[in-house]
Coordinates of C-alpha atoms in Angstrom, one line a residue:
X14 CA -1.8 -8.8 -2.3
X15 CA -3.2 -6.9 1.1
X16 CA -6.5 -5.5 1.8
X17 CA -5.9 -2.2 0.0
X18 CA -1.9 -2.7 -1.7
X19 CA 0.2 0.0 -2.0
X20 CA 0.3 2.0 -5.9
X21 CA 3.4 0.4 -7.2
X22 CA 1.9 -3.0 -5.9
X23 CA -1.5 -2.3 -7.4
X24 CA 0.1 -1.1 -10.9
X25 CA 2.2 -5.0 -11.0
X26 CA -0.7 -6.3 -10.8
X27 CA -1.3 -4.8 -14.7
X28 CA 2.4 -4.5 -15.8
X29 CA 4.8 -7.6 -13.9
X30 CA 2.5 -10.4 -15.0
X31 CA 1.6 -11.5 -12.0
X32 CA -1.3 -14.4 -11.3
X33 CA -3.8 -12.4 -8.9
X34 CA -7.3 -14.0 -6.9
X35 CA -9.8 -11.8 -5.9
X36 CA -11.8 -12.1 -2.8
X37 CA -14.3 -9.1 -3.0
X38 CA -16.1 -9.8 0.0
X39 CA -16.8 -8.7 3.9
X40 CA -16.4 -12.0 5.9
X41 CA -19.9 -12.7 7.4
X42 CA -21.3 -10.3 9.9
X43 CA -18.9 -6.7 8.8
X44 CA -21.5 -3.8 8.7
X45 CA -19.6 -1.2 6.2
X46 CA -17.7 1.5 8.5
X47 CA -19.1 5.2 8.5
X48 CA -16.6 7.8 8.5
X49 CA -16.8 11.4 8.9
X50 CA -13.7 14.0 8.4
X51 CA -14.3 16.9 11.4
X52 CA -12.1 19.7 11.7
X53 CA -9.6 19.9 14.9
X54 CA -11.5 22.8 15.9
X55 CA -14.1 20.7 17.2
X56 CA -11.9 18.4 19.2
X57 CA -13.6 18.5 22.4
X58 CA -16.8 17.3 20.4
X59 CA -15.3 14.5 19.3
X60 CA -13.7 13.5 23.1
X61 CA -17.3 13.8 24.3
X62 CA -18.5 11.7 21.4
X63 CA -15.5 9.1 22.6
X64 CA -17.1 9.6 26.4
X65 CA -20.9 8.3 25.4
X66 CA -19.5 5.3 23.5
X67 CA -17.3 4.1 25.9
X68 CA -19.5 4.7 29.2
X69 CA -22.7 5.0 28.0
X70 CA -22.9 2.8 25.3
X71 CA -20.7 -0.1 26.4
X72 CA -18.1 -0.1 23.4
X73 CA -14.7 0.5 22.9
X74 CA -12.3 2.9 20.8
X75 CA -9.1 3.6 19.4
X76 CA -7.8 7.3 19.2
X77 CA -4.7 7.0 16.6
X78 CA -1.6 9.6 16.8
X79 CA 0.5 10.3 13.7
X80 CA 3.7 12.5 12.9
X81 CA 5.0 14.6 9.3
X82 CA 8.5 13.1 11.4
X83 CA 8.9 9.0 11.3
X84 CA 11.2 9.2 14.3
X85 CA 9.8 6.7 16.7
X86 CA 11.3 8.8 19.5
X87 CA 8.8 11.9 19.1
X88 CA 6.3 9.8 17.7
X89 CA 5.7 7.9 20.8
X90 CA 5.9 11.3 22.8
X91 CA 3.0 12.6 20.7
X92 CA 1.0 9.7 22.0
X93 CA 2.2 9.9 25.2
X94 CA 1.0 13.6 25.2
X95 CA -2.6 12.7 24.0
X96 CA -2.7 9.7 26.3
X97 CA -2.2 12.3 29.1
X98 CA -4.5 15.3 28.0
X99 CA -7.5 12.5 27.2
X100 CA -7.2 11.0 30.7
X101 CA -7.2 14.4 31.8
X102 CA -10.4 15.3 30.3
X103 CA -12.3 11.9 30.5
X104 CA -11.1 10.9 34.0
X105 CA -13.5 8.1 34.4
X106 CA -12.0 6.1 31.2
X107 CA -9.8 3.7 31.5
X108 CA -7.0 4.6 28.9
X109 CA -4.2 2.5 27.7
X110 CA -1.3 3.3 25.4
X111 CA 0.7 1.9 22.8
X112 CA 3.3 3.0 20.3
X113 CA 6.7 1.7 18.6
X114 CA 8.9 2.1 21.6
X115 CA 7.6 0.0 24.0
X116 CA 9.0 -3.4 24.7
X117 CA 7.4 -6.2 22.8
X118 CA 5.9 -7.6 26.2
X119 CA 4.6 -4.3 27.1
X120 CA 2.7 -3.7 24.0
X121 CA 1.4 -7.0 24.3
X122 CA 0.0 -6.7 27.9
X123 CA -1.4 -3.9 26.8
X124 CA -3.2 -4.8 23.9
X125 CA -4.4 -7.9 25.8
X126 CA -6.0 -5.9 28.3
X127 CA -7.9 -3.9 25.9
X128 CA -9.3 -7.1 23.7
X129 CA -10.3 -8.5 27.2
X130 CA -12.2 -5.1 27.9
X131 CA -10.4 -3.6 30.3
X132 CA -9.8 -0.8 28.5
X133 CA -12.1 2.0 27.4
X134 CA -9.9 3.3 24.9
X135 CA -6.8 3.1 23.7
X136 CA -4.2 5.6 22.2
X137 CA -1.7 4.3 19.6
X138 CA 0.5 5.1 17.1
X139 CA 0.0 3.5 13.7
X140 CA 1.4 0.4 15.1
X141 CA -1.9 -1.2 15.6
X142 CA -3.1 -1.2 11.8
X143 CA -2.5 -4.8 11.4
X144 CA -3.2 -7.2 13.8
X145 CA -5.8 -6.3 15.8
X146 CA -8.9 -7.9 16.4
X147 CA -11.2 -6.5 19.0
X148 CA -15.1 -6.8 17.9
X149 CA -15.9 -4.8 21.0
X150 CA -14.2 -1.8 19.6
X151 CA -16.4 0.5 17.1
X152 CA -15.1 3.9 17.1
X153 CA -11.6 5.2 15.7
X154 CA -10.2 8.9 15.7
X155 CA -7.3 9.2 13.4
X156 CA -6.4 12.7 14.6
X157 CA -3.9 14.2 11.6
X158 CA -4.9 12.3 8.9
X159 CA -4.0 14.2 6.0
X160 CA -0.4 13.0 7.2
X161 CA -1.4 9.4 6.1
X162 CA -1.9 7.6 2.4
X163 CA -4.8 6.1 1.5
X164 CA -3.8 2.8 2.0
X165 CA -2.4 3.5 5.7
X166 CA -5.8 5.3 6.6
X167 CA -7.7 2.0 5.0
X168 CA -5.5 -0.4 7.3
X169 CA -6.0 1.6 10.3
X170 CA -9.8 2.2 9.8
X171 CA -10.0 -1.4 9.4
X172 CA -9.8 -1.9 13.2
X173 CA -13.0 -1.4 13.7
X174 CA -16.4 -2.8 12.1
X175 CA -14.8 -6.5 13.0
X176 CA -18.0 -7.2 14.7
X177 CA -21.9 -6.4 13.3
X178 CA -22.6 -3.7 15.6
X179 CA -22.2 -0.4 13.4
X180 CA -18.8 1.3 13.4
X181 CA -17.8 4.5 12.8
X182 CA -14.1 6.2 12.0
X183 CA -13.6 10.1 12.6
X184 CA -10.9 12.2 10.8
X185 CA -10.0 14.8 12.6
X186 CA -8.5 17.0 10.4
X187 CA -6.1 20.1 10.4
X188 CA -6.6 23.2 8.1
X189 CA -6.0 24.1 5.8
X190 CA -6.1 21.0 3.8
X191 CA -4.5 20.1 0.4
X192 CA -6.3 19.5 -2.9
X193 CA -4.4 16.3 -2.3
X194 CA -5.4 15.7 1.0
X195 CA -8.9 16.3 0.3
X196 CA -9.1 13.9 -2.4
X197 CA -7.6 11.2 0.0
X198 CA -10.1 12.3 2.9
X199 CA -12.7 12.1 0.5
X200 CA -11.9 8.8 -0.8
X201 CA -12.2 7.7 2.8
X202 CA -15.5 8.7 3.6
X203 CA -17.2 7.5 0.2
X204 CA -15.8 4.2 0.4
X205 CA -15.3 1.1 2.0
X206 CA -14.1 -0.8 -0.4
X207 CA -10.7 -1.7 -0.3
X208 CA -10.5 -2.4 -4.3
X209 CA -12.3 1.0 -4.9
X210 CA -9.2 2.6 -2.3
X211 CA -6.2 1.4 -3.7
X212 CA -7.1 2.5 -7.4
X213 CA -7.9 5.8 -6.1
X214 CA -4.5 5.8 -4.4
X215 CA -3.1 4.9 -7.5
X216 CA -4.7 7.7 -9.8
X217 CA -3.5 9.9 -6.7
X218 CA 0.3 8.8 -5.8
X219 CA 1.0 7.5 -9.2
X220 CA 2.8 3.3 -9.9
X221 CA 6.5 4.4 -8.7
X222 CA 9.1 2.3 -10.2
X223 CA 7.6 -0.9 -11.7
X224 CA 11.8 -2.4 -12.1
X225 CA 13.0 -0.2 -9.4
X226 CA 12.3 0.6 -5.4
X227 CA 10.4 3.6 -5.7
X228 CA 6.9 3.5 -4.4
X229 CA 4.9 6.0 -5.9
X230 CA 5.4 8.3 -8.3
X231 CA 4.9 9.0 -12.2
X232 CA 5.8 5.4 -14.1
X233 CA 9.4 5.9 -15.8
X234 CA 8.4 4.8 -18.7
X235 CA 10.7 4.9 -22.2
X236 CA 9.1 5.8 -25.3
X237 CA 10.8 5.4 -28.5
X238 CA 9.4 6.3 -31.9

């Protein structure tokens, strides 16, 4: 089991007899993450907010791209895009990249520079939510998030607050929103708890295929009488 499993996962847990441990803890230090859902009219707000944590308060941050499209190809242009327009507006950052189509070595060097703080902040795709531990880093913007599951938004959230200073994730948010969306955003900023998450993705996506592949969804089930 992960931090926050997927539906189908979750809904085993109950149905596929499976043995399961719980560990319903924050290692040693974790202050609980606060996050806030802004809409991307106020996108410049939230660049200057990135601007006074990295240079005036010392810390680092993460500004996460995402795409309705799962091609890597204009996936990795949206971040390059962003990269580019934040660099242009916060000139004295320093700003690295990553995202899917970079060479293994290259996303490497580049993630090493920013755990050794050399990097003010760095744009990614959803690459980065597992993996990475930088304590230095305690602000996220996942900009599209409606675009993302629970789980996914839980995972990538959880790259920051791995130290004790107090960490806080922004969603910036296009409208108009879903009723779906807004219960997943909402989720989000009411909870930290990765047990709490992944039920609530559960009630929201539905168990999938329990026998099958399918990974969300209304259960299947037979019923005879």
């Amino acid at each position: 089991m992960t931090a926050t499993p997927i539906p189908r996962t979750l809904a085993m847990t109950a149905y596929a007899d499976l043995e399961t441990s719980v560990i319903d803890e924050l290692p040693p230090g974790r202050t609980p993450i606060q996050t806030v859902a802004i809409p991307d009219t106020k996108r410049d707000d939230v660049i200057e907010r990135v601007k006074n944590a990295c240079l005036h308060e010392g810390k680092q941050a993460y500004w996460v791209c995402t795409l309705i499209d799962e091609s890597e190809v204009l996936e990795a242009q949206a971040a390059a895009d962003t990269a580019e327009d934040l660099q242009r507006k916060l000139p004295d950052l320093k700003i690295g990249l990553v995202h899917g189509r970079m060479k293994p070595a290259e996303k490497q060097d580049v993630m090493q520079r920013f755990k050794n703080n050399e990097l003010h902040l760095l744009v990614a795709t959803t690459v980065i939510e597992v993996g990475v531990d930088v304590p230095n880093s305690s602000l996220m913007i996942i900009e599209n998030p409606e675009r993302l599951g629970l789980a996914q938004l839980h995972q990538l959230r959880g790259r920051v607050g791995r130290g004790s200073v107090a960490s806080h994730c922004v969603l910036l948010y296009h409208s108009p929103l879903s009723k779906t969306a807004q219960k997943r955003l909402g989720v989000l900023r009411e909870s930290n708890d990765g047990f709490v998450i992944a039920q609530k993705d559960l009630e929201i996506r539905g168990p999938g295929e329990l026998l099958g592949t399918k990974q969300t969804g209304l259960a299947d089930f037979k019923i005879a009488t």
